[in-house]
Coordinates of C-alpha atoms and ligand atoms in Angstrom, one line a residue:
X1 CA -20.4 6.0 16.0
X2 CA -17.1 7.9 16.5
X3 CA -17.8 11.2 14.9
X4 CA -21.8 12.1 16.1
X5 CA -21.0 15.4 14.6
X6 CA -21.2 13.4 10.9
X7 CA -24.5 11.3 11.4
X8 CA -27.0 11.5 8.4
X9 CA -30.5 13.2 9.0
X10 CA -32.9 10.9 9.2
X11 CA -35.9 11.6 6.2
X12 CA -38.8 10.0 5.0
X13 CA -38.7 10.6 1.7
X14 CA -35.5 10.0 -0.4
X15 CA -34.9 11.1 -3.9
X16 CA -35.6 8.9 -6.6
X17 CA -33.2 8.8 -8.9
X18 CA -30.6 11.1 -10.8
X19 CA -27.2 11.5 -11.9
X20 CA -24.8 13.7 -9.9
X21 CA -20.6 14.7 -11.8
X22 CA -18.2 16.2 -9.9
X23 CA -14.0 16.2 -10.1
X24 CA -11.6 16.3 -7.6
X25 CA -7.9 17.0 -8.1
X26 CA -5.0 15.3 -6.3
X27 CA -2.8 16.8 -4.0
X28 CA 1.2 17.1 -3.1
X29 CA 1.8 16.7 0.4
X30 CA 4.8 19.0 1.3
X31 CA 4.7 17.9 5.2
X32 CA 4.2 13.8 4.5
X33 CA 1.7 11.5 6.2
X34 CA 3.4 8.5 6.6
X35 CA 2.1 6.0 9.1
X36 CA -1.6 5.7 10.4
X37 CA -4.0 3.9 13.2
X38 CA -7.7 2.3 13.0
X39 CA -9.2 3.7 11.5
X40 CA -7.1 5.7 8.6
X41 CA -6.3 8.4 11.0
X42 CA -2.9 10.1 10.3
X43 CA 0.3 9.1 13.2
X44 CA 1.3 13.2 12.3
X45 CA -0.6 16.4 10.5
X46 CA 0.2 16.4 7.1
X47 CA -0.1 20.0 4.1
X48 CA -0.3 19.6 1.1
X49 CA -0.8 21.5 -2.0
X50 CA -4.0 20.5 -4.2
X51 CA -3.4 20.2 -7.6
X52 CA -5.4 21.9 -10.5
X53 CA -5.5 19.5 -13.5
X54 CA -4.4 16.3 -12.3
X55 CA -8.1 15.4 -11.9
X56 CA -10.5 12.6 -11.5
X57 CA -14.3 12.9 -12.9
X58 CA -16.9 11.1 -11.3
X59 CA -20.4 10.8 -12.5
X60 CA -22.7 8.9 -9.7
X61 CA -26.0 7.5 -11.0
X62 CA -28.6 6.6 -8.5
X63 CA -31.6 5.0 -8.5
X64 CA -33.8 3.9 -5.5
X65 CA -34.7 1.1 -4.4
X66 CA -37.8 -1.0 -2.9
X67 CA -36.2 -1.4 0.0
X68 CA -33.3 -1.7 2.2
X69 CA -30.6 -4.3 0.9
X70 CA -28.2 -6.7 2.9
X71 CA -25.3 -6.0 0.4
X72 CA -24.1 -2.6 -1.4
X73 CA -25.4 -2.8 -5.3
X74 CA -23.4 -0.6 -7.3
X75 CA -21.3 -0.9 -10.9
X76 CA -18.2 0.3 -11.8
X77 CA -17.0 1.7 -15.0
X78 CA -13.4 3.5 -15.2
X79 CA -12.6 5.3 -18.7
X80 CA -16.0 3.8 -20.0
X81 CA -14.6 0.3 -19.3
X82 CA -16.1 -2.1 -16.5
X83 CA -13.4 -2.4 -13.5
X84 CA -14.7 -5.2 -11.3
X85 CA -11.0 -5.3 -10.1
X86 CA -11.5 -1.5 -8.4
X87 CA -14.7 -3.3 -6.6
X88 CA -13.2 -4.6 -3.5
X89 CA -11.7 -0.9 -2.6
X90 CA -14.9 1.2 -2.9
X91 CA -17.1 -2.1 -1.4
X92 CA -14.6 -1.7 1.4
X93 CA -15.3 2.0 1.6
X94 CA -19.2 2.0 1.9
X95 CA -18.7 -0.5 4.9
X96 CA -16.6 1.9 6.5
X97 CA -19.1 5.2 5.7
X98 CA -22.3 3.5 5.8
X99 CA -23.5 4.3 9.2
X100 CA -22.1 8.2 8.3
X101 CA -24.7 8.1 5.0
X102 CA -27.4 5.2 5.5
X103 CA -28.8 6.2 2.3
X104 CA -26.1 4.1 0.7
X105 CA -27.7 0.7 0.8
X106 CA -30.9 1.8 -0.5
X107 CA -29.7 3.4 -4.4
X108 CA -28.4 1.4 -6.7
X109 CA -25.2 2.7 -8.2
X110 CA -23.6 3.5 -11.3
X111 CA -20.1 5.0 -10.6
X112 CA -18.3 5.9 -13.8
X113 CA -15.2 7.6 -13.3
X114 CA -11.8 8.8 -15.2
X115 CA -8.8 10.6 -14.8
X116 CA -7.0 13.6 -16.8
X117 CA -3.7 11.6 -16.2
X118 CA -2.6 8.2 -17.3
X119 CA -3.6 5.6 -15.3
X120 CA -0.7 4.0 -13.1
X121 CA 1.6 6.5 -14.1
X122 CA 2.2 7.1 -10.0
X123 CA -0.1 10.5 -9.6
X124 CA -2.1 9.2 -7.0
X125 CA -5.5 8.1 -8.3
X126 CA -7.0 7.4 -4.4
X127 CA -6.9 10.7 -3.2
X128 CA -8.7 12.1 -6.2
X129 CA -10.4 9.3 -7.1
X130 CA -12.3 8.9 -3.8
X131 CA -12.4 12.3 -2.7
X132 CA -14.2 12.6 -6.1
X133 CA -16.5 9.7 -5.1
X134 CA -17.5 11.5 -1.3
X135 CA -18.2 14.8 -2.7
X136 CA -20.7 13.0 -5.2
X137 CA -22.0 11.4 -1.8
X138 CA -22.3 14.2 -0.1
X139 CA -24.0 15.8 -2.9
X140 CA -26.9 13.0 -2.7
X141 CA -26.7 13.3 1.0
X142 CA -27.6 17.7 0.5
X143 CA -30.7 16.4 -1.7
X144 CA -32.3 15.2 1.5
X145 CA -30.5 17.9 3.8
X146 CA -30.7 21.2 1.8
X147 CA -29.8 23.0 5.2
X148 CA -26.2 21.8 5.6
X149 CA -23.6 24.6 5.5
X150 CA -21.3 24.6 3.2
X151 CA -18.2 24.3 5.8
X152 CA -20.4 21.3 7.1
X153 CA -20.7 19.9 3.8
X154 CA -17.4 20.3 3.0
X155 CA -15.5 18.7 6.4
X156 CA -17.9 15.8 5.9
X157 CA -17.0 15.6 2.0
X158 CA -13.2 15.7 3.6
X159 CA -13.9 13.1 6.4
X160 CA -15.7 10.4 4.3
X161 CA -12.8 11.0 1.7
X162 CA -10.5 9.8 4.4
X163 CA -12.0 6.7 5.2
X164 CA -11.5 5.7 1.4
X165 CA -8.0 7.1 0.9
X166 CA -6.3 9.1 3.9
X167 CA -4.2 11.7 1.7
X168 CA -8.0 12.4 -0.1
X169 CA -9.3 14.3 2.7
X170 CA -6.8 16.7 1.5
X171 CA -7.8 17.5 -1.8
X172 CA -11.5 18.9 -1.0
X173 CA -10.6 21.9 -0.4
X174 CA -7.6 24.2 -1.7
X175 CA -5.2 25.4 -2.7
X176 CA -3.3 24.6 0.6
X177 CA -4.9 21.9 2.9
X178 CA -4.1 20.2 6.5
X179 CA -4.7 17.2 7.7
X180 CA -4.2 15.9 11.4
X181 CA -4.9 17.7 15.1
X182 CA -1.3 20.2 15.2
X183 CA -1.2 22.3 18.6
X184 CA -0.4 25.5 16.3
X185 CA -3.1 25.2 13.6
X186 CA -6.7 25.5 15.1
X187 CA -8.8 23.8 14.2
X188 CA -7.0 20.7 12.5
X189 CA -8.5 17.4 12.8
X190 CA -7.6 13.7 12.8
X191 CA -10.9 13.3 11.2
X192 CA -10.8 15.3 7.9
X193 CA -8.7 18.2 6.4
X194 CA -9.0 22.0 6.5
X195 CA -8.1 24.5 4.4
X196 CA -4.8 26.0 5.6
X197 CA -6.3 28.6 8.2
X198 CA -4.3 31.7 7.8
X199 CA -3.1 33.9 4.9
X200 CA -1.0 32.2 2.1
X201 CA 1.8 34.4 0.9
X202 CA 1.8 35.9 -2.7
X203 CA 5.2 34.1 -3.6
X204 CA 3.0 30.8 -3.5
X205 CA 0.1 32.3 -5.8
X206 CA 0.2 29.8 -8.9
X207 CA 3.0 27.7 -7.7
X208 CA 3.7 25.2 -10.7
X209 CA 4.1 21.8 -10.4
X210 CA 5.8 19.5 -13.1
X211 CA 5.0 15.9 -12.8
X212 CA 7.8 13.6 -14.0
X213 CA 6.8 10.3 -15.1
X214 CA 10.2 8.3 -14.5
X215 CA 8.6 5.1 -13.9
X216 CA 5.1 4.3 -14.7
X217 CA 5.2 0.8 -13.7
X218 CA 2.7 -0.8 -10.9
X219 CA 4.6 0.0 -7.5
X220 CA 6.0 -3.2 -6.0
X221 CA 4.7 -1.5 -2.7
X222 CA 1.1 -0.2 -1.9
X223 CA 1.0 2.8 0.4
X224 CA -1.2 0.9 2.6
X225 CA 1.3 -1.4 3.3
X226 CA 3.8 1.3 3.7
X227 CA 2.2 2.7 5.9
X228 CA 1.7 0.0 7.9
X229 CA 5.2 -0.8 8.2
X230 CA 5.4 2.1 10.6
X231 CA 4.3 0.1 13.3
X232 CA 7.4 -1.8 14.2
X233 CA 9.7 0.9 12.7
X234 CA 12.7 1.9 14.5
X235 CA 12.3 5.6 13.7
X236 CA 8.9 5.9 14.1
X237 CA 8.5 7.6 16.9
X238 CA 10.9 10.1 15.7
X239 CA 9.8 10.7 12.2
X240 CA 6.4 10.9 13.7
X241 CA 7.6 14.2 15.4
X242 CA 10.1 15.4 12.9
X243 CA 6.9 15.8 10.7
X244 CA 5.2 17.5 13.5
X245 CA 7.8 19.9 14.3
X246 CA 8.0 20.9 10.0
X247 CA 4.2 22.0 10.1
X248 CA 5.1 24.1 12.5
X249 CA 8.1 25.4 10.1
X250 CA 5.7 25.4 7.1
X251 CA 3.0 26.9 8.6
X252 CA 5.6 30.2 9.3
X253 CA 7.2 29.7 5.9
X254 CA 3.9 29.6 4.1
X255 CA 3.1 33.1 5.8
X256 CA 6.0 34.6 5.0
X257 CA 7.0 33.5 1.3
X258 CA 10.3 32.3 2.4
X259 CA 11.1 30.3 -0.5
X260 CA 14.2 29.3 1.0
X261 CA 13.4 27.6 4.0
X262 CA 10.5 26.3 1.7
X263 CA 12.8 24.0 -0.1
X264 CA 14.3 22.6 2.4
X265 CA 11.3 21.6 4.8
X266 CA 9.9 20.3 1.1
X267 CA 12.7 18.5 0.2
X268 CA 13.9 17.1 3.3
X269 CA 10.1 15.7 4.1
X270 CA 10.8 13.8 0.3
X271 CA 14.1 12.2 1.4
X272 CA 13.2 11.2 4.9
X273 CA 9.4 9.0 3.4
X274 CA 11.5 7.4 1.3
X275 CA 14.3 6.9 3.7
X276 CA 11.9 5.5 5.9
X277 CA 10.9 3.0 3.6
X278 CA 14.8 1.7 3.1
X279 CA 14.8 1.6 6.9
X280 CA 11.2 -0.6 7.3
X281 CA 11.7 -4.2 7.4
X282 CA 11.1 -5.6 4.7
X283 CA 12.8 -2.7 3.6
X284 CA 12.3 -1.1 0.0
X285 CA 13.2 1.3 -2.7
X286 CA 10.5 2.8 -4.8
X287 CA 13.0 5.4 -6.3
X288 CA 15.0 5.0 -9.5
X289 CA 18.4 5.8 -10.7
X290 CA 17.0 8.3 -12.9
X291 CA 14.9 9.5 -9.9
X292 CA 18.6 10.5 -8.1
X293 CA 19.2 11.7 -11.3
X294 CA 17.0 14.2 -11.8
X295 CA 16.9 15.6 -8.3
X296 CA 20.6 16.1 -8.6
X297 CA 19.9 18.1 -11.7
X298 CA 18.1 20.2 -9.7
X299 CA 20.4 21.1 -7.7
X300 CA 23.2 22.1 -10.0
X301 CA 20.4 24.6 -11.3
X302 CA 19.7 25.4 -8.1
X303 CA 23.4 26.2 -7.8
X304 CA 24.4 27.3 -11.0
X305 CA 21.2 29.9 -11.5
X306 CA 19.7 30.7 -7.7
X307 CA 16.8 29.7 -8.9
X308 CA 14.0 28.3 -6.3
X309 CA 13.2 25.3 -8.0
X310 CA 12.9 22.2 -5.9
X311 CA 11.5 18.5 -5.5
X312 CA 9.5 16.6 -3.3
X313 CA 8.3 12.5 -4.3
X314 CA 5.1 10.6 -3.3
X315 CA 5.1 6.8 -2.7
X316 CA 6.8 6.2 -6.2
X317 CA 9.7 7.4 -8.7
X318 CA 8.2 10.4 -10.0
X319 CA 9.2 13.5 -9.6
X320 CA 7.3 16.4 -8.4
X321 CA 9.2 19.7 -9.9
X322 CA 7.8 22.8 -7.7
X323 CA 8.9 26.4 -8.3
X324 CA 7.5 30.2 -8.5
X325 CA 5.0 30.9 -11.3
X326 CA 7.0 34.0 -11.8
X327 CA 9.9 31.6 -12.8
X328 CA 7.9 29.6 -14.8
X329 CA 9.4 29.9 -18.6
X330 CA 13.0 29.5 -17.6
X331 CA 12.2 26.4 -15.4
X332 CA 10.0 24.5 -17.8
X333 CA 12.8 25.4 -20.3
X334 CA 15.1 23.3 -17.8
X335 CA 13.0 20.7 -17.3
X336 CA 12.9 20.3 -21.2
X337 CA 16.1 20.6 -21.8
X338 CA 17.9 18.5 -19.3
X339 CA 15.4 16.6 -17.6
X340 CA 12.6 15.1 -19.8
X341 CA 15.6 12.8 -21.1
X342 CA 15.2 10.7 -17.7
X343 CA 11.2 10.4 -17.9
X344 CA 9.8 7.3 -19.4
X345 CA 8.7 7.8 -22.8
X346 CA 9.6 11.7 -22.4
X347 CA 6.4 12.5 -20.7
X348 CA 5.6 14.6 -17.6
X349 CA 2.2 16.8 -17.2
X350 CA 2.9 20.7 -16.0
X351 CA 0.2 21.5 -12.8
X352 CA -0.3 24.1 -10.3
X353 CA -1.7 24.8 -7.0
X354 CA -5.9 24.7 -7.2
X355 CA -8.9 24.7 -5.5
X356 CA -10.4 21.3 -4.7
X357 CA -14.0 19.1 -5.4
X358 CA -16.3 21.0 -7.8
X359 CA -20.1 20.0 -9.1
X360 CA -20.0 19.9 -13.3
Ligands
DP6_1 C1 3.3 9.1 0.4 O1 -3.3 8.3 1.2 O2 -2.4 6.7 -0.5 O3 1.5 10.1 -0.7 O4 -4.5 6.1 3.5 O5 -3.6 3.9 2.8 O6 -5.0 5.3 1.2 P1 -4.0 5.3 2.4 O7 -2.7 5.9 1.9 P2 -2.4 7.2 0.9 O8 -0.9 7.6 1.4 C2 -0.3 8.7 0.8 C3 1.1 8.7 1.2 C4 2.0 9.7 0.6 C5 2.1 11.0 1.4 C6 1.0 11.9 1.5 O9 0.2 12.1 0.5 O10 0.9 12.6 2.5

């Protein structure tokens, strides 16, 4: 066992069955994690902002039984509908935690989940999806060890969510998280995410989001092959402490509300993921024309108004649109007027900074 710190209690008497909900939110990562080693620990610390209502619910039934089975036995139902497709993943993901929470081979399983976004539409579903999943875990795991502390309970909710989805460790906790060992943030860990340990400044309080769906077609790329394609990357090595040296930046933006320097630690970490996927071999381009679009939009308004509006993208086309809640009304009146045109089907879903896993 790598992490000793996360080993189960062992009990005589488990709980016999029960039904546990809880939701977890995505997250943005503003500093990106791009590139990982065995197993699904980060190649740089990565921040991110959680999200509010881009949200996954995740009610876990559980049932004991007899005894101790070879195999995991669990069902899977996503928006009431059974997903034997989604099976492999979260088979895959008990594997990994099992010897963190040896309860799991001895409960059958109902896992019935959905999201408050459309499926495939590029918000990623793994980090909330599984970090929903651990913190239901975890919340079976506190019915046979009422003692753990809640930071306990928490970092282990944050480290099994890693070992489903590596950008879900992030989204435990809010509403600004890091992820990966960083000389100046104490504390950090490879192993799991922690909230962003010092104070957040007030220009960041309710920080919108606007999702642009500009392409809500299956990716031709997973992340996790992405990712891997950091291995023999030319710029690895470089990229790997680029990122590095913008936590540093971020962490002394974040503290002092400098919404300039914000943007372009934000937006710069955007075009440098995806530059390193033109620049992976095979190479790739998960942007769209109306992805270039858009951001260039923002920038005339940028220009034109001084407003502090920016961008940063995931592993896809979309468009994250961050700005100031206190300029909220004129830039969602931008985003309607001159950039809905370029999202498919007109549709983009307005989010904030939030807070992470809850019980329901
Ligand atoms: C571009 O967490 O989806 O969104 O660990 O393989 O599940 P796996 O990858 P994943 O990668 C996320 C990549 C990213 C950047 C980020 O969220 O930091």
């Amino acid at each position: 066992m790598d992490y000793p710190e996360f080993a189960s209690p062992v009990v005589s008497k488990l709980p016999e069955e029960g039904i546990i909900t809880c939701t977890s939110p995505s997250n943005i990562a503003l500093v990106k994690y791009w590139g990982k080693r065995p197993i699904q620990l980060p190649q740089n610390a990565s921040i991110s902002f959680t999200l509010d209502s881009c949200k996954t619910t995740t009610s876990l039934t559980y049932k004991k039984q007899g005894g101790i089975k070879e195999d995991f036995d669990f069902n899977l139902f996503f928006e009431g509908e059974p997903k034997p497709d989604f099976k492999p993943k979260i088979r895959s993901f008990f594997e990994r935690i099992q010897e963190y929470l040896p309860l799991l081979n001895q409960y059958t399983f109902t896992i019935e989940t959905s999201n408050t976004f459309p499926h495939s539409s590029g918000i990623a579903s793994s980090a909330s999806g599984m970090s929903a999943l651990a913190y239901c875990l975890m919340q079976l795991e506190k019915k046979i060890n009422p003692d753990i502390s809640n930071s306990e309970y928490l970092q282990k909710s944050s480290f099994l969510a890693r070992l489903g989805s590596g950008s879900a460790c992030r989204s435990i906790e809010g509403p600004v998280t890091v992820w990966g060992e960083h000389p100046d943030i104490n504390g950090s860990s490879d192993a799991y995410a922690i909230p962003f340990p010092f104070p957040v400044h007030q220009n960041f309080d309710e920080y919108q989001d606007t999702i642009l769906l500009i392409d809500k077609g299956e990716k031709q790329v997973s992340s996790t092959v992405g990712h891997n394609l950091m291995y023999d990357h030319p710029f690895a090595a470089k990229r790997f402490e680029q990122a590095t040296a913008n936590v540093s930046k971020l962490k002394e933006i974040l503290i002092s509300g400098d919404l300039d320097a914000f943007i372009q630690v934000v937006e710069s970490e955007a075009l440098t993921l995806h530059a390193m996927m033109m620049t992976s071999l095979p190479y790739f381009i998960l942007m769209k024309p109306n992805t270039l679009s858009v951001i260039h939009k923002i920038w005339e308004y940028r220009e034109t108004t001084g407003s502090k509006v920016c961008f940063t993208l995931d592993a896809g086309a979309n468009v994250h649109v961050l700005y100031p809640n206190t300029e909220k009304n004129q830039v969602l009146d931008f985003i309607i007027n001159e950039l809905v045109a370029y999202c498919q089907n007109g549709q983009y879903i307005c989010d904030k900074i939030g807070l992470g896993a809850k019980i329901v």
